[in-house]
Coordinates of C-alpha atoms and ligand atoms in Angstrom, one line a residue:
X3 CA 0.0 0.0 0.0
X4 CA 1.4 3.4 -0.9
X5 CA 2.0 5.8 2.0
X6 CA -0.7 8.2 0.9
X7 CA -3.3 5.4 0.8
X8 CA -3.1 5.2 4.6
X9 CA -3.8 8.9 5.1
X10 CA -7.0 9.9 6.7
X11 CA -9.9 11.6 4.8
X12 CA -9.0 15.1 6.0
X13 CA -5.4 14.8 4.9
X14 CA -6.3 13.4 1.5
X15 CA -8.8 16.3 1.0
X16 CA -5.8 18.7 1.3
X17 CA -3.1 16.7 -0.5
X18 CA -4.3 13.8 -2.6
X19 CA -3.4 13.9 -6.3
X20 CA -1.0 16.8 -6.1
X21 CA 2.8 16.7 -6.0
X22 CA 4.3 20.2 -5.8
X23 CA 7.7 19.0 -6.9
X24 CA 6.2 18.4 -10.4
X25 CA 5.0 22.0 -10.5
X26 CA 8.0 24.2 -9.6
X27 CA 7.2 23.9 -5.9
X28 CA 3.9 25.7 -6.2
X29 CA 2.1 25.1 -2.9
X30 CA -1.3 25.1 -4.6
X31 CA -2.1 23.4 -8.0
X32 CA -1.4 25.7 -11.0
X33 CA -4.3 26.6 -13.4
X34 CA -3.2 25.2 -16.7
X35 CA -5.3 27.6 -18.7
X36 CA -4.7 26.2 -22.1
X37 CA -6.9 24.6 -24.8
X38 CA -4.2 22.5 -26.4
X39 CA -0.8 21.0 -25.8
X40 CA 2.2 21.2 -28.2
X41 CA 4.0 18.1 -29.5
X42 CA 7.7 18.1 -30.2
X43 CA 7.1 16.2 -33.5
X44 CA 4.3 14.8 -35.7
X45 CA 5.4 11.3 -34.5
X46 CA 4.9 12.3 -30.8
X47 CA 1.4 13.7 -31.6
X48 CA 0.5 10.4 -33.4
X49 CA 1.8 8.4 -30.5
X50 CA -0.3 10.4 -28.0
X51 CA -3.4 9.9 -30.2
X52 CA -2.7 6.2 -30.4
X53 CA -2.4 6.0 -26.6
X54 CA 1.2 4.7 -27.0
X55 CA 2.7 7.7 -25.1
X56 CA 1.3 9.3 -22.0
X57 CA 0.7 13.0 -22.1
X58 CA -1.8 15.7 -22.8
X59 CA -3.3 16.5 -26.2
X60 CA -6.3 18.8 -25.9
X61 CA -8.2 20.1 -22.9
X62 CA -11.5 18.5 -23.9
X63 CA -9.7 15.1 -23.5
X64 CA -7.8 16.0 -20.3
X65 CA -6.0 18.8 -18.6
X66 CA -3.4 18.8 -15.8
X67 CA -5.4 20.9 -13.3
X68 CA -8.5 18.9 -14.0
X69 CA -6.5 15.6 -13.6
X70 CA -5.5 16.7 -10.0
X71 CA -9.1 17.3 -9.1
X72 CA -10.2 13.9 -10.6
X73 CA -7.5 12.0 -8.7
X74 CA -8.3 13.8 -5.4
X75 CA -12.0 13.0 -5.6
X76 CA -11.4 9.5 -6.7
X77 CA -9.2 9.0 -3.6
X78 CA -11.8 10.6 -1.3
X79 CA -14.5 8.3 -2.6
X80 CA -12.2 5.2 -2.5
X81 CA -12.6 4.7 -6.3
X82 CA -10.0 3.9 -8.9
X83 CA -10.6 6.9 -11.1
X84 CA -12.8 9.9 -11.7
X85 CA -14.0 12.3 -14.4
X86 CA -14.8 15.9 -13.9
X87 CA -17.6 17.7 -15.9
X88 CA -19.0 21.1 -16.5
X89 CA -22.0 20.5 -14.2
X90 CA -23.6 17.8 -12.1
X91 CA -26.1 17.3 -14.9
X92 CA -23.3 16.8 -17.4
X93 CA -22.0 14.1 -15.1
X94 CA -25.5 12.5 -14.6
X95 CA -26.2 12.5 -18.3
X96 CA -22.7 11.2 -19.3
X97 CA -23.1 8.3 -16.8
X98 CA -26.7 7.3 -17.8
X99 CA -26.1 7.7 -21.6
X100 CA -22.8 5.9 -21.2
X101 CA -24.0 2.8 -19.4
X102 CA -27.4 2.3 -20.9
X103 CA -28.5 1.6 -24.5
X104 CA -31.8 1.9 -26.4
X105 CA -34.7 -0.1 -25.0
X106 CA -33.0 -0.5 -21.6
X107 CA -34.8 0.2 -18.3
X108 CA -33.6 2.2 -15.3
X109 CA -34.9 1.6 -11.8
X110 CA -34.9 4.8 -9.8
X111 CA -35.2 5.8 -6.2
X112 CA -38.6 7.3 -5.4
X113 CA -37.5 10.8 -6.0
X114 CA -34.6 12.5 -7.8
X115 CA -33.5 16.0 -8.5
X116 CA -35.9 17.8 -11.0
X117 CA -33.4 18.0 -13.9
X118 CA -32.5 14.3 -13.5
X119 CA -36.2 13.6 -13.7
X120 CA -36.3 15.7 -16.9
X121 CA -33.3 13.8 -18.4
X122 CA -35.0 10.5 -17.6
X123 CA -38.1 11.7 -19.5
X124 CA -36.0 12.7 -22.5
X125 CA -34.2 9.4 -22.5
X126 CA -37.6 7.7 -22.6
X127 CA -39.1 9.8 -25.3
X128 CA -36.1 9.8 -27.6
X129 CA -34.3 6.5 -27.0
X130 CA -37.0 4.3 -25.4
X131 CA -34.8 4.0 -22.3
X132 CA -37.6 3.5 -19.8
X133 CA -37.6 4.1 -16.1
X134 CA -39.7 4.0 -13.0
X135 CA -39.5 5.0 -9.4
X136 CA -39.6 2.6 -6.5
X137 CA -39.1 3.0 -2.7
X138 CA -36.5 0.2 -2.5
X139 CA -37.3 -0.8 1.1
X140 CA -37.1 -4.6 0.7
X141 CA -35.2 -7.1 -1.4
X142 CA -38.5 -8.6 -2.6
X143 CA -39.8 -5.2 -3.6
X144 CA -36.6 -4.4 -5.6
X145 CA -36.6 -7.8 -7.3
X146 CA -40.2 -7.5 -8.3
X147 CA -39.4 -4.1 -9.9
X148 CA -36.5 -5.3 -11.9
X149 CA -37.3 -6.1 -15.5
X150 CA -35.5 -8.2 -18.1
X151 CA -34.1 -5.0 -19.6
X152 CA -33.1 -3.3 -16.4
X153 CA -29.4 -2.4 -16.7
X154 CA -29.1 0.4 -14.2
X155 CA -30.4 1.3 -10.7
X156 CA -30.1 5.0 -10.1
X157 CA -30.3 6.2 -6.5
X158 CA -30.2 9.5 -4.7
X159 CA -29.7 9.2 -1.0
X160 CA -30.7 11.2 0.9
X161 CA -33.3 12.0 -1.8
X162 CA -33.7 15.6 -2.9
X163 CA -35.8 17.1 -1.3
X164 CA -37.8 14.5 0.7
X165 CA -34.7 13.4 2.6
X166 CA -35.6 9.7 2.5
X167 CA -32.6 7.5 2.9
X168 CA -32.0 4.4 0.7
X169 CA -30.3 1.3 2.1
X170 CA -27.3 1.0 -0.2
X171 CA -26.2 -2.4 1.0
X172 CA -29.6 -3.8 0.4
X173 CA -29.8 -2.4 -3.1
X174 CA -26.3 -3.4 -4.2
X175 CA -26.7 -6.9 -2.9
X176 CA -29.8 -7.4 -5.0
X177 CA -28.3 -5.7 -8.0
X178 CA -25.1 -7.8 -7.9
X179 CA -27.1 -11.0 -8.1
X180 CA -28.8 -9.7 -11.2
X181 CA -25.7 -8.1 -12.8
X182 CA -27.2 -4.6 -12.7
X183 CA -25.1 -1.5 -12.3
X184 CA -25.8 0.7 -9.3
X185 CA -25.2 4.5 -9.8
X186 CA -25.5 6.7 -6.7
X187 CA -25.8 10.4 -6.7
X188 CA -23.8 11.2 -3.6
X189 CA -24.3 15.0 -3.8
X190 CA -26.2 15.4 -0.5
X191 CA -23.9 13.2 1.5
X192 CA -20.4 13.9 0.1
X193 CA -17.6 11.3 0.5
X194 CA -17.0 12.6 4.0
X195 CA -20.4 11.3 5.2
X196 CA -21.0 8.3 2.9
X197 CA -18.9 6.1 0.5
X198 CA -21.2 4.2 -1.9
X199 CA -18.4 2.5 -3.8
X200 CA -17.3 0.8 -0.5
X201 CA -20.9 -0.5 -0.2
X202 CA -20.9 -2.2 -3.6
X203 CA -22.1 0.6 -5.9
X204 CA -20.5 0.9 -9.4
X205 CA -20.5 4.6 -10.0
X206 CA -20.8 7.7 -7.8
X207 CA -21.9 11.0 -9.1
X208 CA -21.7 14.5 -7.6
X209 CA -23.0 17.8 -8.4
X210 CA -19.6 19.4 -7.3
X211 CA -21.4 22.7 -7.4
X212 CA -22.6 21.9 -3.9
X213 CA -20.5 20.7 -0.9
X214 CA -17.4 19.9 -2.9
X215 CA -17.0 23.5 -4.1
X216 CA -18.7 24.7 -0.9
X217 CA -18.7 28.4 -1.7
X218 CA -21.4 29.0 -4.2
X219 CA -19.1 30.2 -6.9
X220 CA -18.8 27.3 -9.4
X221 CA -20.8 24.8 -11.3
X222 CA -19.2 21.3 -11.7
X223 CA -19.8 17.6 -11.7
X224 CA -17.9 14.4 -11.0
X225 CA -18.2 10.7 -11.8
X226 CA -16.1 8.1 -9.8
X227 CA -15.8 4.4 -10.4
X228 CA -13.5 1.6 -11.5
X229 CA -10.8 2.3 -14.0
X230 CA -12.4 0.4 -16.9
X231 CA -15.8 2.1 -16.6
X232 CA -14.2 5.6 -16.2
X233 CA -11.9 5.1 -19.2
X234 CA -14.9 4.0 -21.3
X235 CA -17.0 7.1 -20.2
X236 CA -14.0 9.3 -20.9
X237 CA -13.6 8.0 -24.4
X238 CA -17.3 8.2 -25.2
X239 CA -19.8 10.4 -23.4
X240 CA -17.1 12.8 -22.0
X241 CA -14.9 13.2 -25.1
X242 CA -17.7 13.1 -27.7
X243 CA -20.5 15.0 -25.9
X244 CA -17.8 17.2 -24.4
X245 CA -19.3 18.6 -21.2
X246 CA -15.8 19.1 -19.6
X247 CA -15.0 21.4 -16.8
X248 CA -12.7 24.4 -17.3
X249 CA -9.3 24.4 -15.6
X250 CA -10.3 27.5 -13.5
X251 CA -13.4 25.8 -12.3
X252 CA -11.5 22.7 -11.5
X253 CA -9.1 24.8 -9.5
X254 CA -12.0 26.4 -7.6
X255 CA -13.2 22.9 -6.7
X256 CA -9.7 21.9 -5.6
X257 CA -9.6 25.0 -3.3
X258 CA -13.0 24.2 -1.9
X259 CA -12.5 20.5 -1.3
X260 CA -9.6 21.1 1.1
X261 CA -12.0 22.3 3.8
X262 CA -14.8 19.8 3.2
X263 CA -14.4 17.9 6.5
X264 CA -14.6 21.0 8.7
X265 CA -17.4 22.5 6.7
X266 CA -19.5 19.3 6.7
X267 CA -19.1 19.0 10.5
X268 CA -20.5 22.5 10.9
X269 CA -23.2 22.1 8.3
X270 CA -24.4 18.9 10.0
X271 CA -24.3 20.5 13.5
X272 CA -26.3 23.5 12.3
X273 CA -28.8 21.3 10.4
X274 CA -29.3 19.0 13.5
X275 CA -30.0 22.0 15.8
X276 CA -32.4 23.6 13.3
X277 CA -34.3 20.3 12.9
X278 CA -34.7 20.1 16.7
X279 CA -35.9 23.7 17.0
X280 CA -38.3 23.4 14.0
X281 CA -39.8 20.2 15.5
X282 CA -40.8 22.2 18.6
X283 CA -42.4 25.1 16.7
X284 CA -46.2 25.1 16.6
X285 CA -46.4 26.3 13.0
X286 CA -44.4 23.3 11.7
X287 CA -46.3 20.2 10.6
X288 CA -43.3 17.9 9.9
X289 CA -39.5 18.0 9.8
X290 CA -37.5 15.6 7.6
X291 CA -33.9 15.3 8.7
X292 CA -32.0 12.0 8.5
X293 CA -30.1 12.7 11.7
X294 CA -33.3 13.0 13.7
X295 CA -34.0 9.9 15.7
X296 CA -37.7 10.1 14.7
X297 CA -36.8 10.0 11.0
X298 CA -38.2 6.8 9.4
X299 CA -34.8 5.9 7.9
X300 CA -32.7 6.9 11.0
X301 CA -31.3 3.3 11.4
X302 CA -30.2 3.1 7.8
X303 CA -28.6 6.5 8.1
X304 CA -26.7 5.4 11.2
X305 CA -25.3 2.4 9.3
X306 CA -24.2 4.1 6.1
X307 CA -23.6 7.8 6.9
X308 CA -21.2 9.4 9.4
X309 CA -23.7 12.1 10.3
X310 CA -27.2 13.3 9.2
X311 CA -26.1 15.8 6.6
X312 CA -26.5 19.6 6.1
X313 CA -30.0 19.6 4.5
X314 CA -33.4 19.3 6.0
X315 CA -36.9 19.8 4.7
X316 CA -40.0 20.8 6.6
X317 CA -43.7 21.4 6.1
X318 CA -45.5 24.5 7.2
X319 CA -48.7 23.8 9.2
X320 CA -50.8 26.1 7.0
X321 CA -51.7 27.0 3.5
X322 CA -49.5 27.6 0.4
X323 CA -49.9 31.4 1.1
X324 CA -48.6 30.9 4.7
X325 CA -45.6 29.1 3.2
X326 CA -44.9 32.0 0.8
X327 CA -45.3 34.5 3.7
X328 CA -42.7 32.6 5.9
X329 CA -40.1 32.6 3.1
X330 CA -40.7 36.2 2.2
X331 CA -40.3 37.2 5.8
X332 CA -36.7 35.9 6.0
X333 CA -33.8 38.3 6.2
X334 CA -30.6 36.4 6.8
X335 CA -31.6 33.2 5.1
X336 CA -31.3 33.6 1.4
X337 CA -34.1 32.5 -1.0
X338 CA -32.1 30.5 -3.6
X339 CA -31.8 27.0 -5.1
X340 CA -28.5 25.1 -4.8
X341 CA -27.1 23.9 -1.5
X342 CA -23.9 23.3 0.4
X343 CA -22.8 26.9 0.5
X344 CA -21.6 29.0 3.5
X345 CA -24.9 30.9 3.3
X346 CA -28.1 29.2 4.6
X347 CA -30.4 28.8 1.6
X348 CA -34.1 28.1 1.4
X349 CA -36.2 27.0 -1.6
X350 CA -39.7 25.8 -2.4
X351 CA -39.3 22.5 -4.3
X352 CA -42.8 22.4 -5.8
X353 CA -42.3 25.7 -7.6
X354 CA -38.5 25.6 -8.0
X355 CA -36.2 22.5 -8.2
X356 CA -39.0 20.1 -8.8
X357 CA -41.4 22.3 -10.8
X358 CA -40.8 20.1 -13.9
X359 CA -42.1 17.1 -12.1
X360 CA -45.9 16.8 -12.7
X361 CA -48.1 17.6 -9.7
X362 CA -49.4 14.1 -9.2
X363 CA -45.9 12.6 -9.3
X364 CA -44.7 15.3 -6.9
X365 CA -47.5 14.3 -4.5
X366 CA -46.5 10.6 -4.9
X367 CA -42.9 11.5 -4.1
X368 CA -43.9 13.5 -1.0
X369 CA -43.4 17.1 -2.3
X370 CA -46.3 19.2 -1.1
X371 CA -46.9 22.9 -1.7
X372 CA -46.1 23.5 2.0
X373 CA -42.7 21.8 1.8
X374 CA -39.5 23.9 2.1
X375 CA -35.9 22.7 1.8
X376 CA -33.2 24.4 3.8
X377 CA -29.5 24.1 3.3
X378 CA -27.9 24.9 6.6
X379 CA -25.0 27.3 6.1
X380 CA -22.0 28.0 8.3
X381 CA -23.4 31.0 10.1
X382 CA -23.9 31.0 13.9
X383 CA -26.8 28.6 14.5
X384 CA -28.5 31.1 16.8
X385 CA -28.6 33.7 14.0
X386 CA -30.1 31.2 11.6
X387 CA -32.8 30.1 14.1
X388 CA -33.6 33.7 15.1
X389 CA -34.4 34.5 11.5
X390 CA -36.4 31.3 10.9
X391 CA -38.3 31.8 14.2
X392 CA -39.3 35.4 13.5
X393 CA -40.6 34.4 10.0
X394 CA -42.6 31.5 11.5
X395 CA -43.9 33.6 14.4
X396 CA -45.3 36.1 11.9
X397 CA -47.9 33.4 11.1
X398 CA -49.5 33.5 14.6
Ligands
LIG413 N1 -27.8 15.8 -8.4 C1 -28.4 16.4 -7.3 C2 -28.8 15.5 -6.2 C3 -28.7 17.8 -7.3 O1 -29.2 18.3 -6.2 C4 -28.3 18.5 -8.4 C5 -28.6 20.0 -8.5 C6 -27.7 17.9 -9.6 C7 -27.5 16.6 -9.5 C8 -27.3 18.7 -10.8 O2 -26.1 19.4 -10.5 P1 -25.7 20.8 -11.3 O3 -25.8 20.5 -12.7 O4 -26.7 21.8 -10.8 O5 -24.3 21.0 -10.8 N2 -29.4 20.4 -7.5 C9 -29.9 21.6 -7.3 C10 -30.8 22.0 -6.3 O6 -31.3 21.2 -5.5 N3 -31.0 23.2 -6.3 O7 -30.4 23.9 -7.4 C11 -29.6 22.8 -8.1

């Protein structure tokens, strides 16, 4: 085992994938802001294209700053290799298009991010790649929802925005028996809280826009998996569809990821406190936080996550208009989609992130008009609560 492999998560987050000696001693990774790379001769260029000589060719194929990011995240997730993309959706689409073919079927967790829902609709309409949603709470249930043409199980856990948690070991055990690939969108958990590859999943996806970047200043995506699958995706849906990340954005993610462990500890602590306080407020009908002992999936969360995460959802005990009034009454908490930033953010899934999901399907997934999703930021928890409390109190 290489010395670095033994390093702890926090150390890898700062150092993995980067050797300053190979970059003039620069403490932080340089930004290789170049579209292309020169060859010393035609023969050298030909060898690089043929894969007979290692080296860079063109930044849509790979770039040194991006490679450092990919190696670092692969190491944090415990995967062999990774690919970085221009957005989380570029990563989701590259993975799903890459591992399925026409007439296949995808079994999905009962709830996914709105644009993933949109992508699944498009795959169905254009390529007859069918899908359906299932709660995945028992082996029998999963088995009975697998079809002859099911080639992929796609899971978000915790699910955006309902915060239900899927038992990854249960799903991967069933999938392995059937030879089906399991793809996990690990955006909400981050590799600090949960490592799906170690629980038997085949691919992990991130919207790196969120906790990996952590500062609300970049859009990016990542896929992590075994070397063969990653090389295949690199040569197909990454190279030829081309949703690559820029060197500067990769650098921003490298800067953000260094502090992921300390940030996540604080996000989780703040979210946990807010969940408790919300549960005791008379204007709150329900709170959905996986770290809450009353959460229906608390035991699963304890088995597979280090902590409950930085996100929670809750329902206002009132009408849609009451929900609007609470949100509009907030001062410190910002009304915005996205999550995982230093700023506490609140959004209304039914009219924002999940507006593309038809109303009946939203209802089935548990997304009501009174549901709000909150991404706990890094502010003092007392300040976040005071803002939320004054907004809720305005309803009395
Ligand atoms: N997967 C999950 C679980 C997400 O929450 C998002 C974005 C994506 C993938 C797509 O990543 P992107 O292309 O935006 O980097 N989720 C958002 C959300 O909940 N609010 O705004 C974006």
